Short mmCIF file of C-alpha atoms and ligand atoms in Angstrom, two decimals:
data_model
loop_
_atom_site.label_atom_id
_atom_site.label_comp_id
_atom_site.label_asym_id
_atom_site.label_seq_id
_atom_site.Cartn_x
_atom_site.Cartn_y
_atom_site.Cartn_z
CA MET A 1 31.57 -77.87 -185.22
CA GLN A 2 32.83 -80.64 -187.78
CA LYS A 3 30.14 -83.03 -188.47
CA GLU A 4 31.51 -86.51 -188.77
CA LYS A 5 28.69 -88.75 -189.19
CA VAL A 6 26.66 -89.00 -192.27
CA LEU A 7 22.73 -89.12 -192.34
CA LEU A 8 20.73 -89.70 -195.26
CA SER A 9 17.05 -89.99 -196.01
CA GLY A 10 14.73 -90.07 -199.01
CA ASN A 11 11.24 -89.65 -199.73
CA ARG A 12 9.01 -91.06 -202.67
CA VAL A 13 7.36 -88.43 -204.92
CA SER A 14 3.83 -87.66 -203.49
CA GLY A 15 3.06 -84.16 -204.24
CA ASN A 16 2.05 -81.55 -201.85
CA LEU A 17 2.88 -82.77 -198.27
CA HIS A 18 0.39 -82.47 -195.37
CA ILE A 19 0.91 -81.76 -191.60
CA GLY A 20 1.19 -85.46 -190.94
CA HIS A 21 4.17 -85.44 -192.99
CA TYR A 22 5.58 -82.33 -191.25
CA PHE A 23 5.12 -83.72 -187.68
CA GLY A 24 6.15 -87.40 -188.69
CA VAL A 25 9.20 -86.77 -190.95
CA LEU A 26 9.93 -83.13 -191.96
CA LYS A 27 10.40 -81.84 -188.46
CA ASN A 28 12.77 -84.45 -187.62
CA TYR A 29 14.87 -83.72 -190.69
CA VAL A 30 15.07 -79.95 -189.71
CA GLU A 31 16.40 -80.93 -186.42
CA LEU A 32 18.75 -83.59 -187.60
CA GLN A 33 20.43 -81.35 -190.33
CA HIS A 34 22.33 -79.50 -187.62
CA LYS A 35 23.45 -82.53 -186.00
CA TYR A 36 24.88 -84.73 -188.99
CA LYS A 37 26.21 -84.16 -192.44
CA SER A 38 22.77 -84.83 -193.92
CA TYR A 39 21.73 -85.67 -197.35
CA PHE A 40 17.87 -85.51 -198.14
CA PHE A 41 16.61 -86.58 -201.57
CA ILE A 42 13.59 -87.20 -203.63
CA ALA A 43 13.51 -90.84 -204.58
CA ASN A 44 11.94 -90.56 -208.09
CA TRP A 45 13.08 -93.79 -209.38
CA HIS A 46 11.72 -95.60 -206.38
CA GLY A 47 8.27 -94.20 -207.61
CA LEU A 48 8.59 -96.05 -210.79
CA THR A 49 8.74 -99.41 -209.31
CA ASP A 50 4.77 -99.79 -208.99
CA ARG A 51 3.44 -97.12 -211.62
CA HIS A 52 4.54 -96.31 -215.15
CA ASP A 53 2.66 -93.00 -215.29
CA THR A 54 5.17 -90.15 -215.00
CA SER A 55 3.14 -87.24 -216.12
CA GLN A 56 2.90 -85.72 -212.68
CA MET A 57 6.46 -86.59 -211.69
CA ARG A 58 8.01 -83.08 -212.22
CA ASP A 59 5.24 -80.93 -210.75
CA PHE A 60 4.98 -83.04 -207.72
CA SER A 61 8.92 -83.13 -207.19
CA ILE A 62 8.94 -79.41 -207.37
CA GLU A 63 6.03 -79.19 -204.93
CA MET A 64 7.64 -81.46 -202.50
CA LEU A 65 10.97 -79.60 -202.54
CA ARG A 66 9.07 -76.51 -202.23
CA ASP A 67 7.51 -77.81 -198.76
CA TRP A 68 10.87 -78.96 -197.38
CA PHE A 69 12.40 -75.82 -198.12
CA ALA A 70 9.55 -73.79 -196.49
CA VAL A 71 9.48 -75.69 -193.46
CA GLY A 72 13.21 -75.21 -192.91
CA ILE A 73 15.27 -77.87 -194.63
CA ASP A 74 18.30 -75.65 -195.22
CA PRO A 75 20.19 -76.18 -198.61
CA GLU A 76 23.02 -74.28 -196.87
CA VAL A 77 23.18 -76.82 -194.17
CA ALA A 78 21.95 -80.23 -195.77
CA THR A 79 22.56 -81.62 -199.37
CA VAL A 80 19.28 -81.61 -201.05
CA PHE A 81 19.00 -83.49 -204.39
CA ILE A 82 16.96 -85.66 -206.62
CA GLN A 83 17.96 -89.41 -207.10
CA SER A 84 17.97 -89.33 -210.92
CA TYR A 85 20.42 -86.61 -211.13
CA VAL A 86 23.26 -88.65 -209.43
CA LYS A 87 23.91 -91.44 -211.65
CA GLU A 88 26.37 -93.13 -209.13
CA HIS A 89 23.12 -94.71 -207.51
CA ALA A 90 22.41 -96.44 -210.49
CA GLU A 91 26.09 -97.85 -211.01
CA LEU A 92 26.27 -99.12 -207.22
CA ASN A 93 22.88 -100.48 -207.67
CA LEU A 94 24.04 -102.55 -210.64
CA LEU A 95 27.09 -103.76 -208.76
CA LEU A 96 25.00 -104.56 -205.66
CA GLY A 97 22.68 -106.59 -207.79
CA MET A 98 25.44 -108.96 -208.46
CA ILE A 99 25.97 -109.86 -204.87
CA THR A 100 22.35 -109.74 -203.51
CA PRO A 101 20.69 -113.14 -203.42
CA VAL A 102 17.11 -113.28 -204.95
CA GLY A 103 15.90 -115.08 -201.97
CA TRP A 104 16.44 -112.10 -199.69
CA LEU A 105 14.35 -109.90 -202.05
CA SER A 106 11.55 -112.31 -202.74
CA ARG A 107 11.05 -112.99 -198.84
CA CYS A 108 10.89 -109.17 -198.09
CA PRO A 109 7.53 -108.45 -196.37
CA THR A 110 6.88 -105.19 -198.44
CA TYR A 111 7.61 -107.23 -201.67
CA LYS A 112 5.24 -110.04 -200.68
CA ASP A 113 2.34 -107.54 -199.63
CA LYS A 114 2.89 -105.89 -203.11
CA VAL A 115 2.75 -109.10 -205.01
CA LYS A 116 -0.33 -110.18 -203.31
CA ASP A 117 -2.00 -106.92 -204.24
CA ILE A 118 -1.08 -106.84 -207.82
CA GLU A 119 -3.75 -108.70 -209.67
CA GLY A 120 -2.83 -111.22 -212.25
CA LYS A 121 0.70 -110.68 -211.37
CA GLU A 122 1.42 -109.48 -214.88
CA THR A 123 3.11 -106.08 -213.46
CA ILE A 124 5.57 -107.47 -211.15
CA ASN A 125 8.95 -106.14 -212.51
CA LEU A 126 12.53 -106.45 -211.81
CA GLY A 127 12.56 -102.99 -210.34
CA LEU A 128 10.03 -103.84 -207.65
CA LEU A 129 11.96 -106.82 -206.61
CA GLY A 130 14.99 -104.71 -206.59
CA TYR A 131 13.64 -102.17 -204.54
CA PRO A 132 15.78 -102.64 -201.43
CA VAL A 133 18.96 -102.93 -203.66
CA LEU A 134 18.30 -99.41 -205.08
CA MET A 135 17.51 -98.16 -201.49
CA THR A 136 20.79 -99.68 -200.36
CA SER A 137 22.58 -97.97 -203.30
CA ASP A 138 21.03 -94.75 -202.00
CA ILE A 139 22.30 -95.05 -198.61
CA ILE A 140 25.74 -96.52 -198.99
CA VAL A 141 26.92 -94.52 -202.09
CA TYR A 142 27.29 -91.78 -199.39
CA ARG A 143 28.73 -94.23 -196.84
CA ALA A 144 25.85 -93.12 -194.41
CA HIS A 145 25.89 -94.17 -190.81
CA HIS A 146 22.19 -93.11 -190.02
CA VAL A 147 18.92 -93.34 -191.82
CA PRO A 148 15.70 -91.67 -190.44
CA VAL A 149 12.76 -93.82 -191.66
CA GLY A 150 9.28 -94.88 -190.59
CA GLU A 151 8.79 -98.32 -189.50
CA ASP A 152 7.54 -99.44 -192.64
CA GLN A 153 11.03 -99.24 -194.03
CA LEU A 154 12.85 -101.29 -191.31
CA ALA A 155 12.82 -104.55 -193.39
CA HIS A 156 14.37 -102.71 -196.24
CA LEU A 157 17.07 -101.48 -193.89
CA GLU A 158 17.82 -104.95 -192.57
CA ILE A 159 18.53 -106.07 -196.02
CA SER A 160 20.85 -102.94 -196.60
CA ARG A 161 22.67 -104.14 -193.41
CA GLU A 162 22.92 -107.65 -194.76
CA ILE A 163 24.10 -106.28 -198.31
CA VAL A 164 26.86 -104.16 -196.66
CA ARG A 165 28.15 -107.12 -194.66
CA ARG A 166 28.45 -109.12 -197.70
CA PHE A 167 30.09 -106.52 -199.97
CA ASN A 168 32.44 -105.90 -196.92
CA SER A 169 33.35 -109.45 -196.53
CA PHE A 170 34.06 -109.94 -200.30
CA TYR A 171 35.91 -106.50 -201.34
CA GLY A 172 36.96 -104.96 -198.20
CA GLU A 173 35.31 -102.76 -195.55
CA ILE A 174 34.23 -99.87 -197.47
CA PHE A 175 30.67 -99.16 -196.17
CA PRO A 176 29.53 -98.64 -192.58
CA GLU A 177 26.53 -100.56 -191.81
CA PRO A 178 23.62 -98.10 -191.79
CA SER A 179 21.46 -97.99 -188.84
CA ALA A 180 17.78 -96.82 -188.88
CA VAL A 181 16.92 -93.70 -186.85
CA LEU A 182 13.09 -94.47 -186.12
CA THR A 183 10.98 -91.39 -186.71
CA LYS A 184 8.25 -91.04 -184.16
CA THR A 185 5.16 -91.67 -186.21
CA SER A 186 2.78 -88.80 -186.10
CA LYS A 187 0.12 -88.98 -183.84
CA LEU A 188 -2.00 -86.95 -186.02
CA LEU A 189 -5.15 -88.51 -187.50
CA GLY A 190 -6.94 -87.19 -190.65
CA LEU A 191 -9.89 -84.76 -190.39
CA ASP A 192 -12.33 -87.85 -190.07
CA ASN A 193 -10.23 -89.73 -187.42
CA ARG A 194 -8.77 -92.12 -190.02
CA LYS A 195 -4.92 -92.14 -190.88
CA MET A 196 -4.15 -88.99 -192.71
CA SER A 197 -3.75 -89.78 -196.31
CA LYS A 198 -4.27 -88.16 -199.74
CA SER A 199 -6.44 -91.08 -200.89
CA TYR A 200 -9.04 -90.34 -197.92
CA ASP A 201 -9.08 -86.64 -198.89
CA ASN A 202 -8.83 -85.79 -195.11
CA CYS A 203 -5.57 -83.93 -194.97
CA ILE A 204 -4.34 -80.31 -194.24
CA TYR A 205 -1.69 -79.65 -196.62
CA LEU A 206 1.25 -77.43 -195.89
CA SER A 207 0.04 -75.24 -198.76
CA ASP A 208 -3.53 -74.79 -197.71
CA GLU A 209 -4.50 -71.25 -197.13
CA MET A 210 -6.00 -70.40 -193.82
CA ASP A 211 -9.51 -69.81 -195.27
CA LEU A 212 -9.34 -73.42 -196.30
CA ILE A 213 -8.09 -74.62 -193.09
CA THR A 214 -10.78 -72.95 -191.20
CA LYS A 215 -13.37 -74.61 -193.50
CA LYS A 216 -11.78 -78.00 -192.72
CA ILE A 217 -11.40 -77.56 -189.22
CA MET A 218 -14.79 -76.13 -188.15
CA PRO A 219 -16.85 -79.20 -189.16
CA MET A 220 -14.48 -81.77 -187.28
CA VAL A 221 -16.18 -84.29 -185.27
CA THR A 222 -15.60 -83.61 -181.44
CA ASP A 223 -16.50 -85.54 -178.41
CA PRO A 224 -19.94 -87.00 -179.41
CA ALA A 225 -21.17 -86.92 -175.87
CA ARG A 226 -20.83 -83.05 -175.89
CA LYS A 227 -24.01 -82.17 -177.50
CA ARG A 228 -24.42 -78.76 -175.83
CA LYS A 229 -21.85 -76.34 -174.46
CA THR A 230 -22.96 -77.18 -170.88
CA ASP A 231 -21.99 -81.06 -171.15
CA PRO A 232 -18.50 -81.68 -169.97
CA GLY A 233 -16.21 -83.09 -172.69
CA ASN A 234 -13.43 -85.63 -172.74
CA PRO A 235 -10.35 -84.13 -174.71
CA ASP A 236 -8.68 -87.58 -174.78
CA ILE A 237 -11.07 -89.02 -177.29
CA CYS A 238 -11.38 -85.66 -179.30
CA ASN A 239 -9.36 -85.45 -182.56
CA VAL A 240 -9.30 -81.65 -182.21
CA TYR A 241 -7.48 -81.84 -178.82
CA SER A 242 -4.83 -84.04 -180.47
CA TYR A 243 -4.25 -81.27 -183.11
CA HIS A 244 -3.87 -78.77 -180.00
CA LYS A 245 -1.28 -81.16 -178.59
CA VAL A 246 0.93 -80.65 -181.64
CA PHE A 247 0.33 -77.06 -182.43
CA GLU A 248 0.40 -75.70 -178.75
CA GLN A 249 3.69 -75.83 -177.29
CA SER A 250 2.83 -74.48 -173.73
CA GLU A 251 1.71 -76.85 -171.21
CA GLU A 252 -0.14 -74.28 -169.21
CA THR A 253 -2.52 -73.24 -172.38
CA LEU A 254 -3.04 -76.90 -173.10
CA ASN A 255 -4.24 -77.74 -169.51
CA GLU A 256 -6.42 -74.50 -169.88
CA ILE A 257 -7.89 -76.03 -172.81
CA ARG A 258 -8.30 -79.48 -171.16
CA GLU A 259 -10.10 -77.72 -168.08
CA GLY A 260 -12.40 -75.73 -170.26
CA CYS A 261 -13.30 -78.82 -171.94
CA THR A 262 -13.84 -81.20 -168.98
CA GLN A 263 -15.54 -78.62 -166.91
CA ALA A 264 -17.82 -77.39 -169.90
CA LYS A 265 -16.23 -73.61 -169.61
CA ILE A 266 -15.54 -73.25 -173.27
CA GLY A 267 -17.76 -74.67 -176.24
CA CYS A 268 -16.03 -76.77 -179.17
CA VAL A 269 -16.45 -73.88 -181.47
CA ASP A 270 -14.36 -71.64 -179.20
CA CYS A 271 -12.03 -74.56 -178.82
CA LYS A 272 -11.53 -74.82 -182.59
CA LYS A 273 -11.04 -71.06 -182.95
CA ILE A 274 -8.12 -71.25 -180.26
CA LEU A 275 -6.63 -74.13 -182.38
CA LEU A 276 -7.09 -72.04 -185.49
CA LYS A 277 -5.37 -69.07 -184.20
CA LYS A 278 -2.30 -71.38 -183.25
CA MET A 279 -2.53 -72.77 -186.66
CA SER A 280 -2.45 -69.49 -188.25
CA GLU A 281 0.85 -68.68 -186.40
CA PHE A 282 2.40 -71.95 -187.51
CA PHE A 283 1.54 -71.68 -191.27
CA GLU A 284 2.30 -67.78 -191.62
CA PRO A 285 6.02 -68.46 -192.09
CA ILE A 286 5.68 -71.55 -194.08
CA HIS A 287 3.29 -69.87 -196.61
CA LYS A 288 5.42 -66.84 -196.62
CA LYS A 289 8.55 -68.89 -197.70
CA ARG A 290 6.51 -70.95 -199.94
CA SER A 291 5.51 -67.98 -202.12
CA GLU A 292 8.90 -66.89 -202.29
CA LEU A 293 10.21 -70.07 -203.82
CA THR A 294 9.92 -69.90 -207.61
CA ASP A 295 10.35 -73.20 -209.53
CA ASP A 296 13.41 -71.72 -211.09
CA TYR A 297 15.16 -71.04 -207.84
CA ILE A 298 13.94 -74.56 -206.50
CA ILE A 299 15.59 -76.19 -209.58
CA ASP A 300 18.73 -74.34 -209.33
CA ILE A 301 19.15 -75.22 -205.76
CA VAL A 302 18.47 -78.91 -206.24
CA LYS A 303 20.86 -78.98 -209.34
CA GLU A 304 23.41 -77.61 -206.97
CA GLY A 305 22.70 -80.10 -204.34
CA SER A 306 22.95 -82.89 -206.74
CA LYS A 307 26.26 -81.66 -207.87
CA LYS A 308 27.52 -81.79 -204.52
CA ALA A 309 25.97 -85.16 -203.79
CA SER A 310 27.78 -86.76 -206.79
CA GLU A 311 31.11 -85.21 -205.52
CA ARG A 312 30.67 -87.71 -202.60
CA ALA A 313 29.21 -90.37 -204.49
CA GLY A 314 31.88 -90.27 -207.12
CA GLU A 315 34.46 -90.73 -204.29
CA THR A 316 32.70 -94.00 -203.09
CA MET A 317 32.40 -95.29 -206.73
CA GLU A 318 36.04 -94.72 -207.16
CA MET A 319 36.76 -96.86 -204.12
CA VAL A 320 34.34 -99.62 -204.83
CA ASN A 321 35.64 -99.76 -208.43
CA LYS A 322 38.95 -100.11 -207.21
CA ALA A 323 38.22 -102.71 -204.58
CA MET A 324 36.44 -104.78 -207.25
CA ASN A 325 39.37 -104.33 -209.92
CA LEU A 326 37.03 -102.71 -212.44
CA ILE A 327 39.19 -99.75 -212.89
CA LEU A 328 43.06 -100.30 -213.09
N1 LIG B 1 11.66 -96.28 -199.61
C1 LIG B 1 11.38 -95.31 -198.83
C2 LIG B 1 10.10 -94.69 -198.61
O1 LIG B 1 9.19 -95.30 -199.12
C3 LIG B 1 12.11 -94.01 -199.75
C4 LIG B 1 13.62 -94.19 -199.83
C5 LIG B 1 14.34 -94.61 -201.07
C6 LIG B 1 14.75 -94.25 -198.91
N2 LIG B 1 15.72 -94.65 -200.88
C7 LIG B 1 15.75 -94.50 -199.47
C8 LIG B 1 14.57 -93.86 -197.53
C9 LIG B 1 17.06 -94.26 -198.77
C10 LIG B 1 15.78 -93.72 -196.69
C11 LIG B 1 16.94 -93.98 -197.38
O2 LIG B 1 9.88 -94.06 -197.57
FE1 SF4 B 2 -12.75 -81.48 -178.31
FE2 SF4 B 2 -12.23 -78.93 -177.71
FE3 SF4 B 2 -14.77 -79.62 -177.75
FE4 SF4 B 2 -13.22 -80.55 -175.99
S1 SF4 B 2 -13.96 -78.60 -176.17
S2 SF4 B 2 -14.68 -81.89 -177.04
S3 SF4 B 2 -11.32 -80.70 -176.72
S4 SF4 B 2 -13.46 -79.69 -179.34
#
């Protein structure tokens, strides 16, 4: 099947990915890669908009890519690359900067929030203000149609669409208006019922071994009304059950667990053991793949991907530079 529409998405560098990332973002990428001509990349430049320390950038980038490949993002199917390898993003960013009104950027809600957070305002830099312009460049340098993102990115994408309309009206219809493909936000909470986040230390990482996962799951809080095994429980307020819902595919088994809980036929320890068994089936192939992927292999793959990405980005820049009479 010839894939006509182009899909692109990027993630900022955050190191090891957790199961919240998997069920919120990665699972979606793995499915979408077969439907569209797909580009997935590590947005390492965007990571510099609010921090200057780059000491972990290299290791974190490699770990993220290892997770991507281990869960099934297939470099034979999708083009996987790193932003800083494809200089065309920067070239287009410069040109789009010439047509983007500063007011659009300073009114962007994510920018305003960031500015509020930054004390003394001494570190509000140009890169942070220009965040949506760089993001637009990332997208349209591939003339992408679809952009899977979380809700937090919708305001940026709206700016992208406005920049595209403005560019096309000045210089000709080069870019399609990119549309957001909303990724279902993962229903998974962290181990402590708060949002799953590295900063809360409540995550299960894709790289965690089963021993560690067991140590994390067993102490999880369940329905507090279930003091004894003979007390009936309510799975709908129990975080362990919400984990069952993502790891257990069979409706029948899920109903059995529900019944076991509400009719006090199984205890929470048993219930967690059933979950752990399912989780170990899920993690087994991921861990196997992770252990096979050496750093050198990952770097090679991503260099290849970046070359492929550059080809399409280069074509776009040729069109743009011609349209703007910058090449003769
Ligand atoms: N801003 C996105 C995020 O924080 C990352 C990103 C950068 C991106 N460039 C992109 C996402 C282009 C989609 C398309 O999640
Ligand atoms: Fe939660 Fe399972 Fe205990 Fe019910 S039996 S409260 S679903 S851990």
